[in-house]
Short mmCIF file of C-alpha atoms in Angstrom, two decimals:
data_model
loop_
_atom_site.label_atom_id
_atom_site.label_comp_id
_atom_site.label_asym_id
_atom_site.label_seq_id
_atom_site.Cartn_x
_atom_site.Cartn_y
_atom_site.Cartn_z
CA UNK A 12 166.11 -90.40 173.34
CA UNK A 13 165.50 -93.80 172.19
CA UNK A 14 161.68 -94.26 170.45
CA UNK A 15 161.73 -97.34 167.78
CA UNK A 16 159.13 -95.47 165.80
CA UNK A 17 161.43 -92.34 165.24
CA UNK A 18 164.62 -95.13 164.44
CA UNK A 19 162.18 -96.50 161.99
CA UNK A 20 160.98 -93.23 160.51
CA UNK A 21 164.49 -92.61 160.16
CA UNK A 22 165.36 -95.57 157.94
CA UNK A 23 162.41 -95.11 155.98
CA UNK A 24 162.99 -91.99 154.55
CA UNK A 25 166.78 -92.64 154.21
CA UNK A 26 166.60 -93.82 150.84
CA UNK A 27 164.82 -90.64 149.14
CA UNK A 28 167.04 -88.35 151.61
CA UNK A 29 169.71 -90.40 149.48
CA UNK A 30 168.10 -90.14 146.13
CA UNK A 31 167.73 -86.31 147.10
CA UNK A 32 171.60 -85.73 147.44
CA UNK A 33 172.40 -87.85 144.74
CA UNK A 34 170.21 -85.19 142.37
CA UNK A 35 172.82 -82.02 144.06
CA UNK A 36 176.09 -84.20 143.12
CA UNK A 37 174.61 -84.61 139.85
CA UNK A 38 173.99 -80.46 139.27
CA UNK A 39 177.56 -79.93 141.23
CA UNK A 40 179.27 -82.30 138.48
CA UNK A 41 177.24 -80.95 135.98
CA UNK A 42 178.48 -77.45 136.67
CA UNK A 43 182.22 -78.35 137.32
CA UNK A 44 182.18 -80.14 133.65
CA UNK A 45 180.64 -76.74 132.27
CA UNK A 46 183.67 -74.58 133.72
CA UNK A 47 186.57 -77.11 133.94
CA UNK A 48 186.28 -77.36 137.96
CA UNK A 49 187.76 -80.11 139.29
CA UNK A 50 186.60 -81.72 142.33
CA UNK A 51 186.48 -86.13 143.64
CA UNK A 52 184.53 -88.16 145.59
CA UNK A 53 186.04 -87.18 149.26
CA UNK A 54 185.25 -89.35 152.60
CA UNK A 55 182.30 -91.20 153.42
CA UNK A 56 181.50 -90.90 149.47
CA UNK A 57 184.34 -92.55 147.85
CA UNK A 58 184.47 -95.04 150.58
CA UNK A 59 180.65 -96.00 149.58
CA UNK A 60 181.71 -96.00 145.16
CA UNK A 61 184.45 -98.70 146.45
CA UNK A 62 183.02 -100.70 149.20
CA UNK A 63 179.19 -100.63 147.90
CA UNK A 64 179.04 -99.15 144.75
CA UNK A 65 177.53 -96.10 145.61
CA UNK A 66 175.58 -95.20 148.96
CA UNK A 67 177.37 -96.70 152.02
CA UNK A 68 173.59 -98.08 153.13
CA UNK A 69 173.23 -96.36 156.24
CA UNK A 70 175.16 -92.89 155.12
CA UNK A 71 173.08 -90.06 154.81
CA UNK A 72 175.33 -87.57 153.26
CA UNK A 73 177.62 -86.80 150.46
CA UNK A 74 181.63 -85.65 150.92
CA UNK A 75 183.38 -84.12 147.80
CA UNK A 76 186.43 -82.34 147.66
CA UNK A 77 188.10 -79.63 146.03
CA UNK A 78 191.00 -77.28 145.74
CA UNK A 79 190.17 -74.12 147.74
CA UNK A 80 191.42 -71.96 144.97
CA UNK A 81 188.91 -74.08 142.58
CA UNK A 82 186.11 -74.34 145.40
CA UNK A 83 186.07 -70.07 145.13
CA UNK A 84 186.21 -70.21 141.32
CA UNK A 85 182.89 -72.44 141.90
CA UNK A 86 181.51 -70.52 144.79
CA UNK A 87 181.64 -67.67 142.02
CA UNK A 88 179.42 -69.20 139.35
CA UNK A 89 176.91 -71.64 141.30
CA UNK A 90 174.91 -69.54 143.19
CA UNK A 91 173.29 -68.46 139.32
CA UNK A 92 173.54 -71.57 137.88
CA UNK A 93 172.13 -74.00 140.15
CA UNK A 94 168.72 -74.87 139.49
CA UNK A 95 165.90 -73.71 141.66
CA UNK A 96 165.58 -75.15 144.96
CA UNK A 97 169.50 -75.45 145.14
CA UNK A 98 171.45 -73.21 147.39
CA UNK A 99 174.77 -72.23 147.49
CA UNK A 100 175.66 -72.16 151.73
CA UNK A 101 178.94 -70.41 152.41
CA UNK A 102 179.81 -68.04 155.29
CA UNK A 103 179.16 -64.95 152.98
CA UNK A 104 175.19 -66.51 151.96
CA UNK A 105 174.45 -67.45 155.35
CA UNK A 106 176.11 -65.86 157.82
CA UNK A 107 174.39 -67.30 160.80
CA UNK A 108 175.39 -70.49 159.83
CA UNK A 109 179.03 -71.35 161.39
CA UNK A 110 180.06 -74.75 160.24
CA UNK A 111 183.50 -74.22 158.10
CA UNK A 112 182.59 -76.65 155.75
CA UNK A 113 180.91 -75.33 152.71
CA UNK A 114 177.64 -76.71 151.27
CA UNK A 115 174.87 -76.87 148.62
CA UNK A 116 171.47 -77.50 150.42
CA UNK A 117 168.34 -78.39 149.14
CA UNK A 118 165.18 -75.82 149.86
CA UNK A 119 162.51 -78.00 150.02
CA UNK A 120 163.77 -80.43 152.88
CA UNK A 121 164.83 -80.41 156.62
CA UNK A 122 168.05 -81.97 157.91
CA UNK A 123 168.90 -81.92 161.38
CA UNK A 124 171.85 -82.88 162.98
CA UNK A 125 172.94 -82.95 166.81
CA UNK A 126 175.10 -79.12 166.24
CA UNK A 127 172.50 -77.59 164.84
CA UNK A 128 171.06 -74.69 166.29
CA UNK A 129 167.15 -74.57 165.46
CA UNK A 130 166.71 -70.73 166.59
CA UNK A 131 169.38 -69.58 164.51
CA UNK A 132 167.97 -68.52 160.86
CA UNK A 133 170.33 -70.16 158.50
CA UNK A 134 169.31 -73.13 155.65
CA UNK A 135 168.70 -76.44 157.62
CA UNK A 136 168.13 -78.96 154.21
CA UNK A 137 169.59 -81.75 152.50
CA UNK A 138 173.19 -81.34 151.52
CA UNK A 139 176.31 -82.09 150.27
CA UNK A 140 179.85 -81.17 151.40
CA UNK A 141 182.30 -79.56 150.30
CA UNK A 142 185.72 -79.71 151.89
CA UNK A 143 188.49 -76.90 150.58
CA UNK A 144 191.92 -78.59 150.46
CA UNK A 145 195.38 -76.99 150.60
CA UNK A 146 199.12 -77.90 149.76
CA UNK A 147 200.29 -79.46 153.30
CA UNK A 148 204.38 -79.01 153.52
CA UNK A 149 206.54 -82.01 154.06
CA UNK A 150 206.20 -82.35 157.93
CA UNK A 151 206.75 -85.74 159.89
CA UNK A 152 202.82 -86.92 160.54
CA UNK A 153 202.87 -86.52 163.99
CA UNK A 154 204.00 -82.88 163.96
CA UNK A 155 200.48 -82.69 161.58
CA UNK A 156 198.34 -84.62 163.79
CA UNK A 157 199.33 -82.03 166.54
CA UNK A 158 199.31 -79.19 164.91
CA UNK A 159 195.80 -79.63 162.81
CA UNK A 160 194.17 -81.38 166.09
CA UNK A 161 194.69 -78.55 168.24
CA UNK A 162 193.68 -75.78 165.55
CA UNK A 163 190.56 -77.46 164.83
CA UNK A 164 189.77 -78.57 168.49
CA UNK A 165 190.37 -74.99 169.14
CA UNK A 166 188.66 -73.29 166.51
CA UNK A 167 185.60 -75.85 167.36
CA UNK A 168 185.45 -74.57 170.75
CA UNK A 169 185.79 -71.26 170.25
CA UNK A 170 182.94 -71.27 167.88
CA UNK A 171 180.33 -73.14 169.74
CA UNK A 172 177.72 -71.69 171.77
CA UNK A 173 178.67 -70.60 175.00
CA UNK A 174 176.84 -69.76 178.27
CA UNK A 175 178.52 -67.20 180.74
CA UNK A 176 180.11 -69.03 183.01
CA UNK A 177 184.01 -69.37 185.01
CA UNK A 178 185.17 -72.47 182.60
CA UNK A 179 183.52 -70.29 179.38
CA UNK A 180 185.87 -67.67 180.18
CA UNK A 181 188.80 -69.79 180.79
CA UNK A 182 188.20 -71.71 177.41
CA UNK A 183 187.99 -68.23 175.23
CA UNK A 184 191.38 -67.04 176.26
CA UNK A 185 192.90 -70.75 176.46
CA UNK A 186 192.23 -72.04 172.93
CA UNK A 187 192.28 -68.52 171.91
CA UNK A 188 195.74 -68.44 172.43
CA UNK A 189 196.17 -72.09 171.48
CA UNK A 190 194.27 -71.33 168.28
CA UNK A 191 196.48 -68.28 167.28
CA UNK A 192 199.81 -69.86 168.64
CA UNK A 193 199.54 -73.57 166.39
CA UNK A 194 198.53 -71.13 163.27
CA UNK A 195 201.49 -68.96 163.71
CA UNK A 196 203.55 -72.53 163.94
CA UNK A 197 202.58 -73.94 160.74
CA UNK A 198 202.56 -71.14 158.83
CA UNK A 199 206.62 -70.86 159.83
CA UNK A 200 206.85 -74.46 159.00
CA UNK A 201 205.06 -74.13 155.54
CA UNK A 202 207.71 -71.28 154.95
CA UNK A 203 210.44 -73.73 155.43
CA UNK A 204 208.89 -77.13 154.20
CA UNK A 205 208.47 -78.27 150.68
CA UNK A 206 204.46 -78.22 149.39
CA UNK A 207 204.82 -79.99 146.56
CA UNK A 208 204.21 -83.45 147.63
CA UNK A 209 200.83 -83.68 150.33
CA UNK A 210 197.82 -81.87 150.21
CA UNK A 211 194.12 -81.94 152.63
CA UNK A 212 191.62 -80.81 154.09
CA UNK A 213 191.91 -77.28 155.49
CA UNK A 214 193.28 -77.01 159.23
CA UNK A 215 189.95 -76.53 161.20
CA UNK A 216 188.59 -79.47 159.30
CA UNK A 217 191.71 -82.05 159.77
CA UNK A 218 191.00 -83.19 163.41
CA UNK A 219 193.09 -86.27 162.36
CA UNK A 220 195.66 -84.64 160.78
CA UNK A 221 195.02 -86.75 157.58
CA UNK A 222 197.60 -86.14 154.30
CA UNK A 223 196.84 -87.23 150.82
CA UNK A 224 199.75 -87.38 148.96
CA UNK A 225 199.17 -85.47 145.59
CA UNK A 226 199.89 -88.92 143.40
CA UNK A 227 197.35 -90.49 145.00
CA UNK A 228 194.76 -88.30 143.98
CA UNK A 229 195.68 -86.45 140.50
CA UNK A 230 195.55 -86.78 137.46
CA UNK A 231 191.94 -87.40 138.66
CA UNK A 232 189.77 -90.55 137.30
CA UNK A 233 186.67 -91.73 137.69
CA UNK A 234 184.30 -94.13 139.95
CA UNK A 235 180.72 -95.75 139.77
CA UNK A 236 178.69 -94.16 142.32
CA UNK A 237 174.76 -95.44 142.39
CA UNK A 238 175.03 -96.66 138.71
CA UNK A 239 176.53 -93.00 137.47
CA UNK A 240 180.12 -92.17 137.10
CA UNK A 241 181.77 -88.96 139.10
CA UNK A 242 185.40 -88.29 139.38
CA UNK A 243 187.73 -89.57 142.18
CA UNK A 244 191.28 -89.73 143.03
CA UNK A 245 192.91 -91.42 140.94
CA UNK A 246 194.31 -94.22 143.36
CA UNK A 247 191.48 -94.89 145.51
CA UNK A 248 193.14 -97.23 147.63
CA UNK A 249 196.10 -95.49 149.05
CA UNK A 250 193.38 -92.13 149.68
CA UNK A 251 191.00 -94.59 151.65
CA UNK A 252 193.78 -95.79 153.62
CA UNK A 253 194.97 -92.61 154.73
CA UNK A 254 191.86 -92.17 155.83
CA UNK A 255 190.33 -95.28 157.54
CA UNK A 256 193.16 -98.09 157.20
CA UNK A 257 191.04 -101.14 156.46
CA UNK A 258 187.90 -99.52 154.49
CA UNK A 259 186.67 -102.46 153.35
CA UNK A 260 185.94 -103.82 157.03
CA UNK A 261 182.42 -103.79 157.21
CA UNK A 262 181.66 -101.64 160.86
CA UNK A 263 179.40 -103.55 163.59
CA UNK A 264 175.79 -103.21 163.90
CA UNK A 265 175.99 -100.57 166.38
CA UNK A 266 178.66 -98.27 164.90
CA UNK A 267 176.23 -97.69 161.54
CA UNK A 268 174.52 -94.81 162.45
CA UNK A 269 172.81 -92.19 160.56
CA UNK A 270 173.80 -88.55 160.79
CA UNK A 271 170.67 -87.06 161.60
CA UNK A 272 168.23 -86.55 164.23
CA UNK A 273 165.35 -85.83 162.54
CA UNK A 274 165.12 -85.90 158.22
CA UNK A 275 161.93 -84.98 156.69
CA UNK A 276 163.29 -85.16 152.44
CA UNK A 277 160.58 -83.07 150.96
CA UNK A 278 158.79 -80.56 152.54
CA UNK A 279 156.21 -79.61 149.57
CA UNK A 280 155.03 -82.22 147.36
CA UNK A 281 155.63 -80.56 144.10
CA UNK A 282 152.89 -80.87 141.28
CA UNK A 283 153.30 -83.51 137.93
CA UNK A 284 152.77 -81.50 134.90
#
């Protein structure tokens, strides 16, 4: 649907919807000081801090990262220390919700996106990200690309909605099998191969079969991000390649979309004292 009113509505309220998200990294970094978490500007994020300074100016969300085994340490303390309004979305708090990528919404908002499913009862608000990563063994790229693409194509499909149907059918058993068969490959390779040396995103998020190497990212430092400072790999550069080559090419008109369909940043206007 293309209405120039809703286009404009959209980049109207983009700025508070940014403002909005901004306010969740801020608790998420305050918490991760508080308990020693560590986590870095991941994606879309980082790619903003270098390129712009903050915001990429038509990005409507926020990526960070963080070692699965740190990402459940935080999972186990934020749900009670996040302040009001804030909630903790994993598949265990919101079980209707079946994205794999964990997130901290904000109540008092709406968010929607193209996936999203409006009669299923799960948290629909503002957000950040939160990607899990893992040690990756030593594998030639291409044997990642393949291996990650098909898991998370797979693992994609299987989870979507699906209508009964002859190809529905087909697909559950196909990338079933797919799904189980790719999983039961790497996990022989990571038996074999080093893991001391790459490290990303977990399988069913790593369409691209993107690897960090672990130099490029720890000891972790710090970047400016909307005048404030939040930690980031500690080479940038060499992360931001891996991930888009030339990052500091500025896109085309028409490849600078916004995320959502339809933001509305706060639902109830709350009172001054």
């Amino acid at each position: 649907m293309r209405n120039s009113y809703f286009d404009r509505y959209l980049k109207q309220n983009l700025r508070t919807c940014q403002l909005k998200q901004l306010s969740i990294l801020e608790e998420t970094d305050r918490i991760c000081r508080k308990h020693n978490i560590p986590y870095w500007l991941d994606g879309g994020s980082l790619l903003g801090a270098m390129r712009h300074g903050g915001f990429i100016p038509w990005d409507d969300d926020i990526d960070i990262a963080m070692r699965k085994e740190d990402l459940e340490r935080f999972i186990a303390v934020a749900p009670s220390e996040l302040r009001p309004g804030l909630f903790m979305q994993t598949p265990e708090s919101d079980p209707e919700h079946t994205d794999p990528i964990y997130k901290i919404r904000d109540l008092n908002s709406l968010y929607l996106e193209s996936g999203d499913n409006l009669q299923a009862n799960y948290q629909k608000g503002l957000y950040i990200d939160i990607f899990p990563f893992i040690d990756y063994p030593s594998l030639p790229k291409k044997w990642v690309k393949k291996l990650s693409k098909g898991i998370s194509t797979s693992y994609s499909i299987l989870h979507k909605a699906h209508y009964y149907s002859l190809r529905s059918f087909v697909e559950f058993f196909w990338f079933g099998a797919k799904y189980h068969l790719f999983r039961a490959i790497w996990s022989i390779l990571s038996a074999i191969y080093p893991k001391d040396t790459y490290l990303s995103n977990v399988l069913i998020n790593n369409g691209y079969g993107i690897m960090h190497r672990k130099d490029s990212v720890f000891p972790l430092g710090e970047i400016e991000f909307e005048g404030k400072h939040f930690s980031a790999p500690c080479n940038p550069d060499a992360y931001l390649k891996d991930l888009y080559r030339n990052y500091m090419d500025i896109p085309p008109e028409n490849k600078r979309k916004i995320h959502a369909i339809y933001l509305h940043p706060e639902l109830i206007r709350e009172q001054q004292p």
